[in-house]
Coordinates of N, CA and C in Angstrom, one line a residue:
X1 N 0.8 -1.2 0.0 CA 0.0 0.0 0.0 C 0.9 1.2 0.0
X2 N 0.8 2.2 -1.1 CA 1.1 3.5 -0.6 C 0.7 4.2 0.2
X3 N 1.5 5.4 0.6 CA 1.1 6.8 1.5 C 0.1 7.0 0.9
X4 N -0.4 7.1 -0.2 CA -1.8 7.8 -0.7 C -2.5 7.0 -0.7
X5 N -2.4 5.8 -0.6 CA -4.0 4.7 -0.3 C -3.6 4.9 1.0
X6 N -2.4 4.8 1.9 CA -3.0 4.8 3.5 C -3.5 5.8 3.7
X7 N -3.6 7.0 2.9 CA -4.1 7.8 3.8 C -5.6 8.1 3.2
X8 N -5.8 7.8 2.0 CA -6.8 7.8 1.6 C -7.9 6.9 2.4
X9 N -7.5 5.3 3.1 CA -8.3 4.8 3.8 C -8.5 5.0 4.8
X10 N -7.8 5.4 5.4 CA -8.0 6.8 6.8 C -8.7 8.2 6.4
X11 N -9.5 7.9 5.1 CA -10.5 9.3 4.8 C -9.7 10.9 5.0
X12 N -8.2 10.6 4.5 CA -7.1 11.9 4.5 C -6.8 12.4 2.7
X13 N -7.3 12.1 1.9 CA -7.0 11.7 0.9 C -7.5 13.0 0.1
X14 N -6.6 14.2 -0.6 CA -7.3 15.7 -1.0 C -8.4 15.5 -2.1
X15 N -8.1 14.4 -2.7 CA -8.9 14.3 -4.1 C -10.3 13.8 -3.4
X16 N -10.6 13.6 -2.7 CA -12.0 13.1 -1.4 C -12.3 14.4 -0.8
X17 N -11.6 15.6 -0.7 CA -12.1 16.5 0.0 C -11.7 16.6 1.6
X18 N -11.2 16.1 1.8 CA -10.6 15.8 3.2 C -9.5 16.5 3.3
X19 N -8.9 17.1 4.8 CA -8.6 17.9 5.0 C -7.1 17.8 5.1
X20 N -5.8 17.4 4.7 CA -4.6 16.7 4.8 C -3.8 18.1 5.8
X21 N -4.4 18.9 6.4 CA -3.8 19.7 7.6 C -4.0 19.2 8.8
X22 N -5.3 18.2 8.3 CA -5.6 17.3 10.2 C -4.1 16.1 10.5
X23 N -3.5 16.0 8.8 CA -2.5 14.5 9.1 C -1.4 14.9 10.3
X24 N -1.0 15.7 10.6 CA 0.2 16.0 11.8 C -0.5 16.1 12.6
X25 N -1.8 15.7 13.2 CA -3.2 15.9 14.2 C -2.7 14.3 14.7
X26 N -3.0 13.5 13.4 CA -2.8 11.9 13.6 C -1.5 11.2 13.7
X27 N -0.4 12.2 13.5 CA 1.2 11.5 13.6 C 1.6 11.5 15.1
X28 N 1.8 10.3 15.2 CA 2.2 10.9 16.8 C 4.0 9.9 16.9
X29 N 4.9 10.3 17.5 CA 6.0 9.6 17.7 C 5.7 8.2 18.7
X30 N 6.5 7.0 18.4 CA 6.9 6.2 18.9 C 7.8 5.5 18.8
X31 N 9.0 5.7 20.0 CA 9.7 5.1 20.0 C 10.6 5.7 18.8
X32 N 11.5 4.8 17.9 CA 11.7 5.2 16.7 C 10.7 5.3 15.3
X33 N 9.8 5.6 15.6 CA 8.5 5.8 14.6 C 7.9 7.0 15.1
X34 N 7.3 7.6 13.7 CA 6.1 8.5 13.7 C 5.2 7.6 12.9
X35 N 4.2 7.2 13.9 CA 3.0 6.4 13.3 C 1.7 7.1 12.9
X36 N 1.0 7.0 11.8 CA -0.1 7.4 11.5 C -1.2 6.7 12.2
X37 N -2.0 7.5 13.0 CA -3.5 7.0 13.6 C -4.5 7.6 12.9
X38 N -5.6 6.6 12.7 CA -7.0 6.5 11.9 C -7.3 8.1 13.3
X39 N -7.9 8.9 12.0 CA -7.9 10.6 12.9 C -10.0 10.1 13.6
X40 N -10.2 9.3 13.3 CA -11.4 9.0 13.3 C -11.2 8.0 15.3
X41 N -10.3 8.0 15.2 CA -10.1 7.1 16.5 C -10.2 8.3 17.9
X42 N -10.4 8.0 18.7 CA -10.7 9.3 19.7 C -10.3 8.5 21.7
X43 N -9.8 9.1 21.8 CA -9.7 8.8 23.4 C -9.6 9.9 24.3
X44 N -10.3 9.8 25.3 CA -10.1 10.8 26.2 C -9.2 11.3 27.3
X45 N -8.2 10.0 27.7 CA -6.9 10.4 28.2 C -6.0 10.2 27.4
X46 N -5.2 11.7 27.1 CA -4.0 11.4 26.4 C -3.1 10.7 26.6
X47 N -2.8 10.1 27.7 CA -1.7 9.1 27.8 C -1.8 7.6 27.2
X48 N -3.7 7.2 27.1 CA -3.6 5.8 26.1 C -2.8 5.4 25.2
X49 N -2.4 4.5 24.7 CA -1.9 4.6 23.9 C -2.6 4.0 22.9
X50 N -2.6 4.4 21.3 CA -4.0 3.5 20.7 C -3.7 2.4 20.2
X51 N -4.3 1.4 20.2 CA -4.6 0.4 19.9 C -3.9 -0.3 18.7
X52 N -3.1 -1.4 18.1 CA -2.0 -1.5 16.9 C -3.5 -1.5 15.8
X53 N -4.4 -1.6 16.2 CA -5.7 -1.8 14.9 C -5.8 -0.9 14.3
X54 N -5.9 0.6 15.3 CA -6.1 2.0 14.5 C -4.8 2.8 14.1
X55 N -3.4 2.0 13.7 CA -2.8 2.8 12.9 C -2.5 2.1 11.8
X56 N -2.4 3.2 11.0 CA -2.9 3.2 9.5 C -0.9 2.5 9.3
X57 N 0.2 2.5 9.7 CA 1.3 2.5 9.7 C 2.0 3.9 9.8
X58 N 3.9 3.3 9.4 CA 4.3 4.5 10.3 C 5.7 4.4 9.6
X59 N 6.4 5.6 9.7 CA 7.8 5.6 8.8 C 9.3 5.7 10.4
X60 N 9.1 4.8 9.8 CA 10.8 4.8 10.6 C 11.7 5.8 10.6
X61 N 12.1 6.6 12.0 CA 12.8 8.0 12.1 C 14.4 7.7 11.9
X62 N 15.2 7.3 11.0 CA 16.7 7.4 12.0 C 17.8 8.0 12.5
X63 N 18.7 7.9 12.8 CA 19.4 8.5 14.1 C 19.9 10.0 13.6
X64 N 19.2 10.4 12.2 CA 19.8 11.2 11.6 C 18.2 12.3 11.3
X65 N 17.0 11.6 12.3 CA 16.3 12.3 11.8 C 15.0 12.3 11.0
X66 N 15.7 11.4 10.1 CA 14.9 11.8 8.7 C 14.0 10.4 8.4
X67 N 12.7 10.4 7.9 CA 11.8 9.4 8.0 C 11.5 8.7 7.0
X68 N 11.9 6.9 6.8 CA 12.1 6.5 5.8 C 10.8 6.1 5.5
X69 N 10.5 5.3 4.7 CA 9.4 4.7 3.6 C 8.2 4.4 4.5
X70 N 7.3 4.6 4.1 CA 5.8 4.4 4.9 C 5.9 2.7 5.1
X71 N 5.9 2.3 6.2 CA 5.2 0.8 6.4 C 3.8 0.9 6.7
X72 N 2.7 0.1 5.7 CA 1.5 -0.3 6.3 C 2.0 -0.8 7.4
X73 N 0.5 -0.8 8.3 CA -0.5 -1.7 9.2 C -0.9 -3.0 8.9
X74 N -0.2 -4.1 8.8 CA -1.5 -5.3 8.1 C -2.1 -5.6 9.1
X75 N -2.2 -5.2 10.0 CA -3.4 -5.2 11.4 C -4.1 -4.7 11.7
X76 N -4.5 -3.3 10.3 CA -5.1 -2.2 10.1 C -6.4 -2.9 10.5
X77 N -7.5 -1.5 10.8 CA -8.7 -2.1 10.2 C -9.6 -0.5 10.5
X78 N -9.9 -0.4 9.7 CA -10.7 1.0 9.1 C -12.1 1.6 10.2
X79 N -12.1 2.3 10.7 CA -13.1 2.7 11.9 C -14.0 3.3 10.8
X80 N -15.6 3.3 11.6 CA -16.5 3.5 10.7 C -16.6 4.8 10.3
X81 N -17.0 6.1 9.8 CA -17.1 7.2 9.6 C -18.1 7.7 10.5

C-alpha cells in the first residue's frame, strides 16, 4: 500500500475532499516511529496509547532524523465514519 492509499483509507485523501492539515493531528511519535492514527479514533486520556488496529502505519525515524518509507499496518482495520 502506498502513502496515498494509506491515507486515503483513513478518509485523508485531498482528491475526497478531506482535510490533509488534520495529518500532523494523527502523527504521533513512537519510540523510533512516527505512526499514522485512523484521525477517526478518539480517546479521552492522552496518555492511552491506541490500539495497533487504528494505525494506519508509520515511517521509521533514523538517528539522523529523517523518516524512511511508509510501512502499512497489516493489522489495520478502518473505523467506521
Amino acid at each position: 500500500m502506498e502513502d496515498r492509499e494509506a491515507l486515503a483509507a483513513a478518509g485523508l485523501d485531498r482528491r475526497e475532499g478531506s482535510d490533509m492539515d488534520d495529518l500532523t493531528s494523527t502523527a504521533v511519535r513512537w519510540g523510533d516511529w512516527l505512526v499514522l492514527v485512523d484521525p477517526r479514533w478518539q480517546e479521552t486520556a492522552p496518555e492511552v496509547t491506541p490500539p495497533s488496529e487504528v494505525l494506519l502505519g508509520g515511517w521509521m525515524v533514523g538517528k539522523d532524523g529523517v523518516a524512511g518509507l511508509f510501512e502499512p499496518n497489516p493489522h489495520y482495520v478502518a473505523l467506521g465514519r
